Coordinates of C-alpha atoms in Angstrom, one line a residue:
X1 CA 124.7 100.8 176.3
X2 CA 127.2 98.0 177.1
X3 CA 124.6 95.2 177.2
X4 CA 122.2 94.9 174.3
X5 CA 118.5 94.3 174.8
X6 CA 118.7 90.8 173.6
X7 CA 121.6 90.0 176.0
X8 CA 119.6 91.4 178.9
X9 CA 116.6 89.2 178.0
X10 CA 119.0 86.2 177.7
X11 CA 120.3 86.9 181.2
X12 CA 116.6 87.1 182.4
X13 CA 115.9 83.7 180.8
X14 CA 113.3 85.1 178.4
X15 CA 114.7 84.1 175.0
X16 CA 113.6 80.9 173.2
X17 CA 116.0 78.2 174.4
X18 CA 116.3 74.4 174.4
X19 CA 114.6 72.5 177.2
X20 CA 114.5 69.1 178.7
X21 CA 116.7 66.4 177.1
X22 CA 118.1 68.9 174.6
X23 CA 119.3 71.1 177.4
X24 CA 120.8 68.1 179.2
X25 CA 122.7 67.1 176.0
X26 CA 124.1 70.7 175.6
X27 CA 125.2 70.7 179.3
X28 CA 127.0 67.4 178.9
X29 CA 128.7 68.5 175.6
X30 CA 130.2 71.5 177.3
X31 CA 132.3 69.3 179.6
X32 CA 135.8 68.4 178.5
X33 CA 135.4 64.8 179.7
X34 CA 132.0 64.2 177.9
X35 CA 131.8 60.9 176.0
X36 CA 129.6 59.7 173.2
X37 CA 128.2 56.9 175.3
X38 CA 127.0 59.4 177.9
X39 CA 125.3 61.5 175.2
X40 CA 123.7 58.4 173.8
X41 CA 122.2 57.5 177.2
X42 CA 120.6 60.9 177.5
X43 CA 119.2 60.7 173.9
X44 CA 117.6 57.3 174.6
X45 CA 115.4 58.9 177.3
X46 CA 113.5 60.8 174.5
X47 CA 111.9 58.4 171.9
X48 CA 111.1 61.2 169.5
X49 CA 114.6 62.6 169.5
X50 CA 116.0 59.1 169.2
X51 CA 114.0 58.3 166.1
X52 CA 114.9 61.7 164.5
X53 CA 118.7 61.2 165.1
X54 CA 118.4 57.6 163.8
X55 CA 116.8 59.0 160.6
X56 CA 119.5 61.7 160.3
X57 CA 122.3 59.2 160.9
X58 CA 121.0 56.8 158.2
X59 CA 120.6 59.7 155.8
X60 CA 124.1 60.8 156.5
X61 CA 125.4 57.3 155.9
X62 CA 124.9 57.8 152.1
X63 CA 124.2 54.1 151.4
X64 CA 126.5 52.7 154.1
X65 CA 125.5 50.1 156.7
X66 CA 122.2 51.4 158.3
X67 CA 122.3 52.0 162.0
X68 CA 119.6 50.7 164.3
X69 CA 120.8 51.8 167.8
X70 CA 120.9 55.3 169.3
X71 CA 124.5 54.7 170.3
X72 CA 125.6 53.9 166.7
X73 CA 123.6 57.0 165.5
X74 CA 125.4 59.2 167.9
X75 CA 128.8 57.7 167.0
X76 CA 128.1 58.3 163.3
X77 CA 126.8 61.9 163.6
X78 CA 129.3 63.0 166.3
X79 CA 128.8 64.9 169.5
X80 CA 128.7 68.4 168.0
X81 CA 126.1 67.4 165.3
X82 CA 123.9 65.7 167.9
X83 CA 124.0 68.7 170.1
X84 CA 123.0 71.1 167.3
X85 CA 120.2 68.8 166.1
X86 CA 118.8 68.2 169.6
X87 CA 118.8 71.9 170.2
X88 CA 117.1 72.7 166.9
X89 CA 114.4 70.0 167.3
X90 CA 113.7 71.2 170.8
X91 CA 113.1 74.8 169.6
X92 CA 110.8 73.5 166.8
X93 CA 108.7 71.4 169.3
X94 CA 108.4 74.2 171.8
X95 CA 107.4 77.0 169.4
X96 CA 105.0 75.4 166.9
X97 CA 102.5 78.0 168.0
X98 CA 102.6 81.1 170.2
X99 CA 101.0 84.4 171.4
X100 CA 101.7 86.7 168.4
X101 CA 98.5 87.0 166.3
X102 CA 100.3 88.2 163.2
X103 CA 103.2 85.7 163.2
X104 CA 102.5 82.6 161.1
X105 CA 104.3 80.0 163.1
X106 CA 103.7 77.2 160.6
X107 CA 104.9 79.3 157.7
X108 CA 108.0 80.4 159.7
X109 CA 109.1 76.8 160.5
X110 CA 108.2 75.6 157.0
X111 CA 110.5 78.3 155.4
X112 CA 113.2 77.7 158.1
X113 CA 113.1 74.0 157.5
X114 CA 113.5 74.3 153.7
X115 CA 116.3 76.8 154.3
X116 CA 118.0 74.3 156.5
X117 CA 117.7 71.3 154.1
X118 CA 118.7 73.5 151.2
X119 CA 121.8 74.7 153.0
X120 CA 122.6 71.0 153.8
X121 CA 122.3 69.9 150.2
X122 CA 124.4 72.9 149.0
X123 CA 127.1 72.1 151.5
X124 CA 127.4 68.6 149.9
X125 CA 128.5 70.4 146.7
X126 CA 130.7 73.1 148.3
X127 CA 132.4 71.5 151.3
X128 CA 133.0 74.4 153.7
X129 CA 131.6 72.7 156.9
X130 CA 129.7 69.6 157.7
X131 CA 126.2 69.4 156.0
X132 CA 124.5 68.6 159.3
X133 CA 126.0 71.7 160.9
X134 CA 124.7 73.9 158.1
X135 CA 121.3 72.2 158.4
X136 CA 121.0 73.4 162.0
X137 CA 122.3 76.8 161.1
X138 CA 119.8 77.2 158.3
X139 CA 116.9 76.0 160.5
X140 CA 117.8 78.7 163.1
X141 CA 118.8 81.4 160.6
X142 CA 115.5 83.4 161.3
X143 CA 115.2 82.5 165.0
X144 CA 115.4 86.2 166.0
X145 CA 112.0 86.8 164.4
X146 CA 110.5 84.0 166.5
X147 CA 112.1 85.6 169.6
X148 CA 110.5 89.0 168.9
X149 CA 107.1 87.3 168.4
X150 CA 107.5 85.4 171.6
X151 CA 108.7 88.3 173.8
X152 CA 106.8 91.2 172.3
X153 CA 103.7 89.5 170.8
X154 CA 101.4 92.5 170.5
X155 CA 104.0 95.1 169.6
X156 CA 105.6 92.8 167.0
X157 CA 102.2 92.0 165.5
X158 CA 101.8 95.7 164.7
X159 CA 105.2 95.6 162.9
X160 CA 104.4 92.5 160.9
X161 CA 101.0 93.7 159.7
X162 CA 102.8 96.3 157.6
X163 CA 104.2 93.5 155.4
X164 CA 107.6 95.2 154.9
X165 CA 110.8 94.2 153.0
X166 CA 113.8 93.0 154.9
X167 CA 115.5 96.5 155.3
X168 CA 112.2 98.2 156.1
X169 CA 111.3 95.4 158.6
X170 CA 114.6 95.9 160.4
X171 CA 114.0 99.6 160.6
X172 CA 110.4 99.2 161.8
X173 CA 111.6 96.7 164.5
X174 CA 114.1 99.2 165.8
X175 CA 111.6 102.0 165.9
X176 CA 108.9 100.0 167.6
X177 CA 111.1 97.8 169.9
X178 CA 114.5 99.5 170.0
X179 CA 116.1 96.3 168.7
X180 CA 115.8 94.1 165.7
X181 CA 115.6 90.3 164.9
X182 CA 119.3 90.1 163.7
X183 CA 120.5 91.1 167.2
X184 CA 118.3 88.4 168.7
X185 CA 119.5 85.8 166.2
X186 CA 123.1 86.5 167.1
X187 CA 122.5 86.2 170.8
X188 CA 120.5 83.0 170.5
X189 CA 123.0 81.3 168.3
X190 CA 125.8 82.2 170.8
X191 CA 123.6 81.0 173.6
X192 CA 123.1 77.7 171.8
X193 CA 126.8 77.2 171.5
X194 CA 127.1 77.6 167.7
X195 CA 130.7 78.7 166.9
X196 CA 131.2 82.3 165.8
X197 CA 132.6 81.1 162.5
X198 CA 129.2 79.6 161.7
X199 CA 127.0 82.2 163.5
X200 CA 128.4 85.3 161.7
X201 CA 127.5 84.2 158.2
X202 CA 124.0 83.2 159.5
X203 CA 123.4 86.7 161.0
X204 CA 124.6 88.4 157.8
X205 CA 122.8 86.2 155.3
X206 CA 119.9 88.7 155.0
X207 CA 122.3 91.6 154.3
X208 CA 125.4 90.0 152.7
X209 CA 126.7 93.3 151.4
X210 CA 127.2 94.4 155.1
X211 CA 129.3 91.4 156.1
X212 CA 132.7 92.7 155.0
X213 CA 133.9 89.1 154.4
X214 CA 136.9 88.7 152.1
X215 CA 135.8 87.1 148.8
X216 CA 136.9 83.5 148.6
X217 CA 137.3 83.2 152.4
X218 CA 135.5 80.5 154.4
X219 CA 133.0 82.9 156.0
X220 CA 132.3 84.4 152.5
X221 CA 131.6 80.9 151.1
X222 CA 129.3 80.0 154.0
X223 CA 127.5 83.3 153.5
X224 CA 127.0 82.7 149.8
X225 CA 125.6 79.2 150.5
X226 CA 123.1 80.5 153.1
X227 CA 122.0 83.3 150.7
X228 CA 121.4 80.8 148.0
X229 CA 119.6 78.5 150.5
X230 CA 117.4 81.4 151.6
X231 CA 116.5 82.1 147.9
X232 CA 115.6 78.4 147.5
X233 CA 113.4 78.5 150.5
X234 CA 111.8 81.7 149.2
X235 CA 111.0 79.9 146.0
X236 CA 109.6 76.8 147.7
X237 CA 107.3 78.8 150.0
X238 CA 106.2 81.5 147.5
X239 CA 102.7 81.6 146.1
X240 CA 102.4 79.7 142.8
X241 CA 102.0 83.0 140.8
X242 CA 105.3 84.4 142.2
X243 CA 107.5 81.3 141.7
X244 CA 108.6 81.8 138.1
X245 CA 110.0 85.3 138.8
X246 CA 112.5 83.7 141.3
X247 CA 113.9 81.0 139.0
X248 CA 116.3 83.0 136.9
X249 CA 118.1 84.5 139.8
X250 CA 118.4 81.1 141.4
X251 CA 119.9 79.5 138.3
X252 CA 122.4 82.4 138.0
X253 CA 123.5 81.9 141.7
X254 CA 123.7 78.2 141.2
X255 CA 126.0 78.7 138.2
X256 CA 128.4 80.7 140.5
X257 CA 129.0 77.5 142.5
X258 CA 129.5 75.4 139.4
X259 CA 126.0 74.0 139.0
X260 CA 124.4 73.9 135.6
X261 CA 120.6 74.0 135.2
X262 CA 120.2 70.2 135.3
X263 CA 122.5 69.8 138.4
X264 CA 120.9 72.6 140.2
X265 CA 117.4 71.2 139.4
X266 CA 118.4 67.8 140.9
X267 CA 119.7 69.5 144.0
X268 CA 116.6 71.6 144.4
X269 CA 114.3 68.6 144.0
X270 CA 116.4 66.7 146.5
X271 CA 116.1 69.5 149.0
X272 CA 112.3 69.6 148.5
X273 CA 112.1 65.8 149.1
X274 CA 114.0 66.2 152.4
X275 CA 111.7 69.2 153.3
X276 CA 108.7 67.0 153.0
X277 CA 110.3 64.1 154.8
X278 CA 111.4 66.2 157.8
X279 CA 108.2 68.2 157.7
X280 CA 106.3 65.0 158.4
X281 CA 108.6 64.0 161.2
X282 CA 108.7 67.4 162.9
X283 CA 105.0 68.1 162.2
X284 CA 105.9 71.2 160.1
X285 CA 103.6 72.1 157.2
X286 CA 105.2 71.9 153.7
X287 CA 104.0 72.8 150.2
X288 CA 103.5 70.4 147.3
X289 CA 105.8 71.6 144.5
X290 CA 106.3 70.5 141.0
X291 CA 109.8 69.4 140.1
X292 CA 112.4 72.1 139.2
X293 CA 112.1 71.5 135.5
X294 CA 108.3 72.2 135.7
X295 CA 109.1 75.4 137.7
X296 CA 111.2 76.6 134.8
X297 CA 108.4 76.2 132.3
X298 CA 106.9 79.4 130.8
X299 CA 104.1 80.6 133.0
X300 CA 100.6 80.9 131.5
X301 CA 100.2 84.3 129.9
X302 CA 96.8 85.9 129.2
X303 CA 95.9 85.7 125.5
X304 CA 96.0 89.0 123.6
X305 CA 93.4 89.4 120.9
X306 CA 94.9 89.6 117.4
X307 CA 94.3 92.8 115.6
X308 CA 94.8 92.9 111.8
X309 CA 95.9 96.5 111.7
X310 CA 98.2 96.5 114.7
X311 CA 100.9 94.1 115.7
X312 CA 102.6 94.0 119.1
X313 CA 106.2 95.2 118.9
X314 CA 108.9 92.6 119.0
X315 CA 110.7 92.5 122.4
X316 CA 114.4 92.3 121.8
X317 CA 117.1 91.9 124.5
X318 CA 120.5 93.1 123.2
X319 CA 123.5 91.8 125.2
X320 CA 126.8 93.4 124.1
X321 CA 129.9 94.4 126.2
X322 CA 130.7 97.6 124.2
X323 CA 128.2 100.2 125.3
X324 CA 128.6 102.4 122.2
X325 CA 128.1 99.5 119.8
X326 CA 125.1 98.4 121.8
X327 CA 123.6 101.9 121.6
X328 CA 123.9 101.8 117.8
X329 CA 122.1 98.5 117.6
X330 CA 119.4 99.6 120.0
X331 CA 118.7 102.7 117.9
X332 CA 118.3 100.7 114.7
X333 CA 116.0 98.1 116.3
X334 CA 113.8 100.7 118.1
X335 CA 113.6 103.5 115.5
X336 CA 113.9 101.6 112.1
X337 CA 112.2 98.3 113.1
X338 CA 109.8 99.4 115.8
X339 CA 111.1 96.9 118.4
X340 CA 110.8 97.2 122.2
X341 CA 114.5 96.9 123.2
X342 CA 116.1 96.2 126.6
X343 CA 119.8 95.9 127.2
X344 CA 122.5 93.9 129.1
X345 CA 126.2 94.5 129.4
X346 CA 127.4 91.2 130.7
X347 CA 126.6 87.5 130.3
X348 CA 125.3 87.1 133.8
X349 CA 123.0 90.1 133.4
X350 CA 121.8 88.7 130.1
X351 CA 120.9 85.4 131.6
X352 CA 119.1 86.9 134.5
X353 CA 117.1 89.5 132.4
X354 CA 116.3 86.9 129.7
X355 CA 114.7 84.6 132.3
X356 CA 112.9 87.4 134.1
X357 CA 111.6 89.2 130.9
X358 CA 111.3 86.3 128.5
X359 CA 112.0 88.5 125.4
X360 CA 111.0 87.3 121.9
X361 CA 114.6 87.7 120.7
X362 CA 117.9 87.7 122.4
X363 CA 120.7 89.2 120.3
X364 CA 123.8 87.9 122.1
X365 CA 127.4 88.8 121.5
X366 CA 129.7 85.7 121.7
X367 CA 132.4 87.5 123.6
X368 CA 130.8 88.9 126.8
X369 CA 132.2 89.7 130.2
X370 CA 131.4 87.4 133.2
X371 CA 129.8 84.6 131.0
X372 CA 130.4 84.3 127.3
X373 CA 127.5 84.1 124.9
X374 CA 127.9 80.3 124.3
X375 CA 127.6 79.7 128.1
X376 CA 124.5 81.9 128.3
X377 CA 122.9 80.2 125.4
X378 CA 123.5 76.7 126.9
X379 CA 122.1 77.8 130.2
X380 CA 119.0 79.2 128.6
X381 CA 118.4 76.1 126.5
X382 CA 118.4 74.0 129.7
X383 CA 115.1 75.7 130.7
X384 CA 111.7 75.7 129.2
X385 CA 111.6 79.5 129.2
X386 CA 115.0 79.7 127.5
X387 CA 114.0 77.3 124.8
X388 CA 111.2 79.7 123.8
X389 CA 113.5 82.6 123.1
X390 CA 114.8 83.2 119.5
X391 CA 118.6 83.6 120.0
X392 CA 120.8 85.4 117.4
X393 CA 124.4 85.0 118.2
X394 CA 126.7 87.8 117.1
X395 CA 130.1 86.3 116.1
X396 CA 133.3 88.0 115.1
X397 CA 133.3 86.8 111.5
X398 CA 131.8 84.2 109.2
X399 CA 134.4 81.7 110.5
X400 CA 132.7 78.3 110.2
X401 CA 134.1 77.1 113.5
X402 CA 132.6 80.1 115.4
X403 CA 129.2 79.7 113.6
X404 CA 129.1 76.0 114.3
X405 CA 129.9 76.6 118.0
X406 CA 127.1 79.1 118.3
X407 CA 124.5 76.9 116.6
X408 CA 125.5 73.8 118.6
X409 CA 125.1 75.8 121.8
X410 CA 121.5 76.4 120.8
X411 CA 121.4 79.6 118.8
X412 CA 118.7 79.8 116.2
X413 CA 120.7 82.2 113.9
X414 CA 123.9 84.2 113.8
X415 CA 125.1 87.6 112.6
X416 CA 128.7 88.3 111.6
X417 CA 130.3 91.4 113.1
X418 CA 130.5 94.2 112.2
X419 CA 126.8 94.1 111.7
X420 CA 125.2 95.0 108.3
X421 CA 121.8 96.7 108.4
X422 CA 120.3 94.6 105.6
X423 CA 121.3 91.3 107.3
X424 CA 120.0 92.6 110.6
X425 CA 116.6 93.5 109.0
X426 CA 116.4 90.0 107.5
X427 CA 117.2 88.3 110.8
X428 CA 114.6 90.3 112.6
X429 CA 111.9 89.4 110.0
X430 CA 112.7 85.7 110.5
X431 CA 112.5 86.3 114.3
X432 CA 109.1 88.0 114.0
X433 CA 107.7 85.1 112.0
X434 CA 109.0 82.7 114.7
X435 CA 107.3 84.9 117.3
X436 CA 103.9 84.8 115.4
X437 CA 104.1 81.0 115.3
X438 CA 105.0 80.8 119.0
X439 CA 102.1 83.1 119.9
X440 CA 99.7 80.8 118.0
X441 CA 101.2 77.8 119.8
X442 CA 100.9 79.5 123.1
X443 CA 97.2 80.3 122.6
X444 CA 96.5 76.6 121.8
X445 CA 98.5 75.5 124.8
X446 CA 96.6 78.0 127.1
X447 CA 93.3 76.4 125.9
X448 CA 94.7 73.0 126.7
X449 CA 95.9 74.1 130.1
X450 CA 92.4 75.5 130.9
X451 CA 90.8 72.2 129.9
X452 CA 93.3 70.2 132.0
X453 CA 92.7 72.5 135.0
X454 CA 89.0 72.0 134.8
X455 CA 89.5 68.3 134.5
X456 CA 91.8 68.3 137.5
X457 CA 89.3 70.3 139.5
X458 CA 86.5 67.8 138.6
X459 CA 88.8 64.9 139.6
X460 CA 89.5 66.6 143.0
X461 CA 85.8 67.1 143.6
X462 CA 85.1 63.5 142.8
X463 CA 88.0 62.3 145.0
X464 CA 86.7 64.5 147.9
X465 CA 83.2 63.1 147.4
X466 CA 84.6 59.5 147.4
X467 CA 86.3 60.1 150.7
X468 CA 83.6 62.1 152.5
X469 CA 80.4 61.1 154.3
X470 CA 77.8 63.3 152.6
X471 CA 75.5 63.5 155.7
X472 CA 78.0 64.6 158.3
X473 CA 80.8 66.1 156.2
X474 CA 83.3 63.8 158.1
X475 CA 85.8 61.5 156.4
X476 CA 84.0 58.3 155.5
X477 CA 85.0 54.7 156.3
X478 CA 87.5 54.5 153.5
X479 CA 89.2 57.8 154.4
X480 CA 89.2 57.0 158.1
X481 CA 90.9 53.6 157.6
X482 CA 93.5 55.3 155.4
X483 CA 94.1 57.9 158.1
X484 CA 94.6 55.1 160.6
X485 CA 97.1 53.3 158.3
X486 CA 99.1 56.6 158.0
X487 CA 99.0 57.1 161.7
X488 CA 100.2 53.5 162.2
X489 CA 103.1 54.1 159.8
X490 CA 104.0 57.4 161.6
X491 CA 103.9 55.6 165.0
X492 CA 106.2 52.9 163.6
X493 CA 108.7 55.6 162.5
X494 CA 108.7 57.7 165.6
X495 CA 107.9 55.2 168.3
X496 CA 105.0 57.3 169.6
X497 CA 101.9 55.7 171.0
X498 CA 98.7 55.4 169.0
X499 CA 95.1 54.9 170.1
X500 CA 91.8 54.1 168.4
X501 CA 88.4 54.9 169.8
X502 CA 85.3 53.2 168.4
X503 CA 82.2 55.2 169.3
X504 CA 78.6 54.1 168.9
X505 CA 75.4 56.1 169.5
X506 CA 73.3 54.2 172.1
X507 CA 69.8 53.2 171.1
X508 CA 70.0 54.9 167.7
X509 CA 67.2 52.6 166.3
X510 CA 64.8 53.9 168.9
X511 CA 65.7 57.5 168.0
X512 CA 64.9 56.7 164.3
X513 CA 61.6 55.0 165.4
X514 CA 60.6 58.0 167.5
X515 CA 61.7 60.9 165.4
X516 CA 62.0 59.4 161.9
X517 CA 65.0 59.3 159.7
X518 CA 65.1 63.1 159.5
X519 CA 65.5 63.2 163.2
X520 CA 68.1 60.5 163.1
X521 CA 70.1 62.5 160.5
X522 CA 70.0 65.5 162.8
X523 CA 71.4 63.4 165.6
X524 CA 74.2 62.0 163.4
X525 CA 75.1 65.5 162.3
X526 CA 75.1 66.8 165.8
X527 CA 77.3 64.0 167.2
X528 CA 79.7 64.4 164.3
X529 CA 80.1 68.2 165.1
X530 CA 80.4 67.4 168.8
X531 CA 83.1 64.8 168.2
X532 CA 85.1 67.3 166.1
X533 CA 85.0 69.8 168.9
X534 CA 86.0 67.2 171.6
X535 CA 88.9 65.8 169.5
X536 CA 92.4 67.3 169.6
X537 CA 93.7 69.3 166.7
X538 CA 95.9 66.5 165.3
X539 CA 93.4 63.7 165.8
X540 CA 91.2 62.2 163.1
X541 CA 87.4 61.7 163.3
X542 CA 85.4 59.7 160.7
X543 CA 82.1 58.1 160.3
X544 CA 82.5 54.4 159.7
X545 CA 78.8 53.9 158.8
X546 CA 75.4 53.9 160.5
X547 CA 75.7 55.3 164.0
X548 CA 79.4 54.2 164.4
X549 CA 82.4 56.6 164.4
X550 CA 86.2 56.2 164.7
X551 CA 88.5 58.6 166.6
X552 CA 92.2 58.1 165.8
X553 CA 94.4 59.7 168.6
X554 CA 98.0 60.4 167.6
X555 CA 100.7 60.3 170.3
X556 CA 98.2 59.0 172.9
X557 CA 98.9 56.3 175.5
X558 CA 96.2 54.5 177.4
X559 CA 95.7 57.2 180.0
X560 CA 95.4 59.9 177.3
X561 CA 92.9 57.7 175.4
X562 CA 90.7 57.2 178.4
X563 CA 90.7 61.0 179.1
X564 CA 89.7 61.5 175.4
X565 CA 86.9 59.0 175.7
X566 CA 85.6 60.6 178.9
X567 CA 85.8 64.0 177.2
X568 CA 83.8 62.7 174.3
X569 CA 81.1 61.1 176.5
X570 CA 80.7 64.3 178.5
X571 CA 80.7 66.6 175.5
X572 CA 78.1 64.4 173.7
X573 CA 75.9 64.2 176.8
X574 CA 76.1 68.0 177.5
X575 CA 75.2 69.0 173.9
X576 CA 71.9 67.2 173.0
X577 CA 70.6 68.0 169.6
X578 CA 67.2 69.8 169.0
X579 CA 64.7 68.3 166.5
X580 CA 61.2 69.6 165.9
X581 CA 61.2 71.6 169.1
X582 CA 62.3 68.6 171.2
X583 CA 65.6 67.9 172.9
X584 CA 67.0 64.5 172.0
X585 CA 69.2 63.1 174.8
X586 CA 72.2 61.2 173.5
X587 CA 74.7 58.8 175.1
X588 CA 77.5 56.9 173.5
X589 CA 79.4 53.7 174.1
X590 CA 83.2 53.7 173.5
X591 CA 85.7 51.0 172.9
X592 CA 89.4 51.8 173.3
X593 CA 92.6 50.1 172.0
X594 CA 96.2 51.3 172.2
X595 CA 98.9 50.0 170.0
X596 CA 100.7 47.1 171.6
X597 CA 103.9 45.3 170.5
X598 CA 102.1 42.1 169.5
X599 CA 99.8 43.9 167.1
X600 CA 100.8 43.2 163.5
X601 CA 99.1 46.1 161.8
X602 CA 96.4 48.8 162.0
X603 CA 93.7 46.2 161.4
X604 CA 94.7 44.5 164.7
X605 CA 94.3 47.8 166.5
X606 CA 90.8 48.5 165.2
X607 CA 89.7 44.9 165.9
X608 CA 90.7 45.4 169.5
X609 CA 88.8 48.6 169.8
X610 CA 85.8 47.0 168.1
X611 CA 86.0 44.2 170.7
X612 CA 86.0 46.7 173.5
X613 CA 83.0 48.5 172.0
X614 CA 80.9 45.3 171.9
X615 CA 81.8 44.7 175.5
X616 CA 80.6 48.3 176.4
X617 CA 77.3 47.7 174.6
X618 CA 76.8 44.3 176.2
X619 CA 77.4 45.8 179.6
X620 CA 74.4 48.1 179.3
X621 CA 75.7 50.9 177.0
X622 CA 76.9 54.4 178.0
X623 CA 80.1 52.7 179.0
X624 CA 83.8 52.9 178.2
X625 CA 85.7 49.6 177.8
X626 CA 89.4 49.1 177.1
X627 CA 91.1 46.2 175.2
X628 CA 94.6 45.8 176.6
X629 CA 97.0 42.8 176.9
X630 CA 94.4 40.4 175.6
X631 CA 91.8 41.5 178.2
X632 CA 88.7 43.7 177.9
X633 CA 88.1 45.8 181.0
X634 CA 85.5 48.5 181.9
X635 CA 86.6 51.9 183.1
X636 CA 84.5 54.5 184.9
X637 CA 82.5 56.7 182.6
X638 CA 82.4 60.5 183.0
X639 CA 79.6 60.7 185.5
X640 CA 81.1 58.0 187.7
X641 CA 84.7 59.1 187.4
X642 CA 86.4 60.5 190.5

C-alpha cells in the first residue's frame, strides 16, 4: 500500500491538528517572506496564547531583562519556537477530553507535559537542539495515541482495556486497527512541520533499539534524551508504591550524560516545578511529588517477626568482572555462609541491581568494566538507599593508598585480593551484625512513619473540616474566598475574564418560620446540590453563610455570567425540595460582577457582586442585577428572558 492509513486520514482532515490562531501562525511561518512582526500581530489576537508565550520567553531569558510585550516575546523565542509552541498549546486545548471511554485524557496530557519539560531541562545540559524545540517534541511524543483515541474511540477502548506493555500495545493496535500509534505520531509531526531530524528520534523513543542511529550522532543523542525524559515522566506519573523501583535506572541513565546523583536530582526537581507551573497554565492535572532526594529514600518495608531459632539469610550482591573468580566467591558465600547471593559483571549493572534489590551487603571489586568500584560506591552513597548498604571493596592489595581511596568513597570495609576465606568469614560476620542493627532501626522507623501517617491523616481531616460547610458539604466562606483569590491570580496571569455571582435564597426566614429549622436545612442542602449541577465543571460554588452562596466563574465575561445566572435561577426554580410531604417552592436573587480594570483586588470584585445582590433584593427579589462600570443594572430573569 503506497499510502499509509494515517496519511489517508490526514488527507481526509481527520487527524488532530492545530486550529484557529495556531493554524494561522503555521501558515504564515511557511512563507519565505514572513516576519516576526507579522507573527506577533497574529499572536496578539489570542490572549491565552500571548500570556503563555510571554511566560515562556521570560523563562527562556534565564535572568535577563523581562519582556512585557508580545512582540518582544516573539523576538526572543524566534519564529520556529513560536510556531511549535502555538501548535502544541492548540492541540492541548482542543483535546482535553474526548470520545474514547478508556483513554484517560488528563493522565495522557499530564505525562506528555512532564515528558516535554523533562526533555527541555535535559537539553540545557546536553545541547543538541534548542530546549524549547525539545519541549514541543516531548509534549507531542505520544500524540499518535491521542489520534487513535480520537478517530477510533470504541475500537481503541477495547485495546486499552487490556493494559498492555509498549510492544504488546503496538501489536494489539495493528491487529485491531491495522495501524499503530507510532505511524500516526510520525504523520502528525510531519503535518505540524517538525523537521525530520527532530521527528525521527521522537518516533523511535519508545523503541530505541530499532532506530539504527549511529552512537554519538546527533539523532542518537536526541533519542537518548527523549528516552531519559520518558523515564522521568514515567516516574513522576507512577503510583507512589511503584516510584522507588524506577529511581535506580534513572540515576544510571543520568550518569551516562555526566550527571551525578545530586545534579540529576536538582534537574528532576526543576522539571517537576516546571510541570506544575505549566500544568496550572494549561489546565493539565499534575501530581504532588516529594523532591528527588526523598524519592531515593528506602521504601517502607513490612516488618518481619524475629524468630530466635531462624535468621533470614544475608543478601549479598557480588560485583566482579572475572566470571570464574566471581563464581568461586558466590559458592563460598552461599554454601559455607548460607547467604542469598546475586551477581553483577560490570559497574553499571552493579549500581542498577543494588538500587533495585537493596542487598544487605555489596562486595565490590575496585577494577570493574563500565564504572569502577569507587564510582559505583560514590553514586550509591549519594542516595538514601545506597547509604543503607554495607559495602566491602575488594582491592588488589593492602596498599594504603588503594584502601584509603575505597574508604573515602564510602566503603564500610575492604578485602585484599586474592581473597582469604578466614578474612571473608570475618567480614561477613561484621556485615551480619550491621544488618541486625539496621533491621532494628528500620522497625523503629516504621513505627514512627505509621504514627506520622496517622497524624497527617488527622491533620488533613481537620483541614477539610475547617474548609467545609458541614450542612451542605460545599466549601465554606473561608475556602470560597481563597478560591476567589486563586481565580483572581490566574486571571491576572492569563488575562482571562473572571465573574463572581452572589446568590441569596428569597424569603428564607419565612421558610424557616413555616417548616422549622429542619425544613430550612433541607432547603439549603437542596439549593447547594442544585447550584453544583448548574455550575460549569471548572467553576467554584461555596456557602458564604446563612442562605447566601457564591459562584466563581472562571474565564467568563459579562454575557457568560448572565447566562450562568439565568441557568441557576431556572435550575433552582425547576427543582423545588420536598419536606414532610410538601413541595417547597424556591426562588433566588443574584448579583453579578465581572472583573474590571479599575478593580484593585478580589475584594473589590465581591463587593461589586454584593452591591448588585442588594439591588436585586430591593427590587422585589427573584431578580438578576449586574454591577458594571460603576452602575448597577437589572437584567431579565429566566422567565422574562427572550
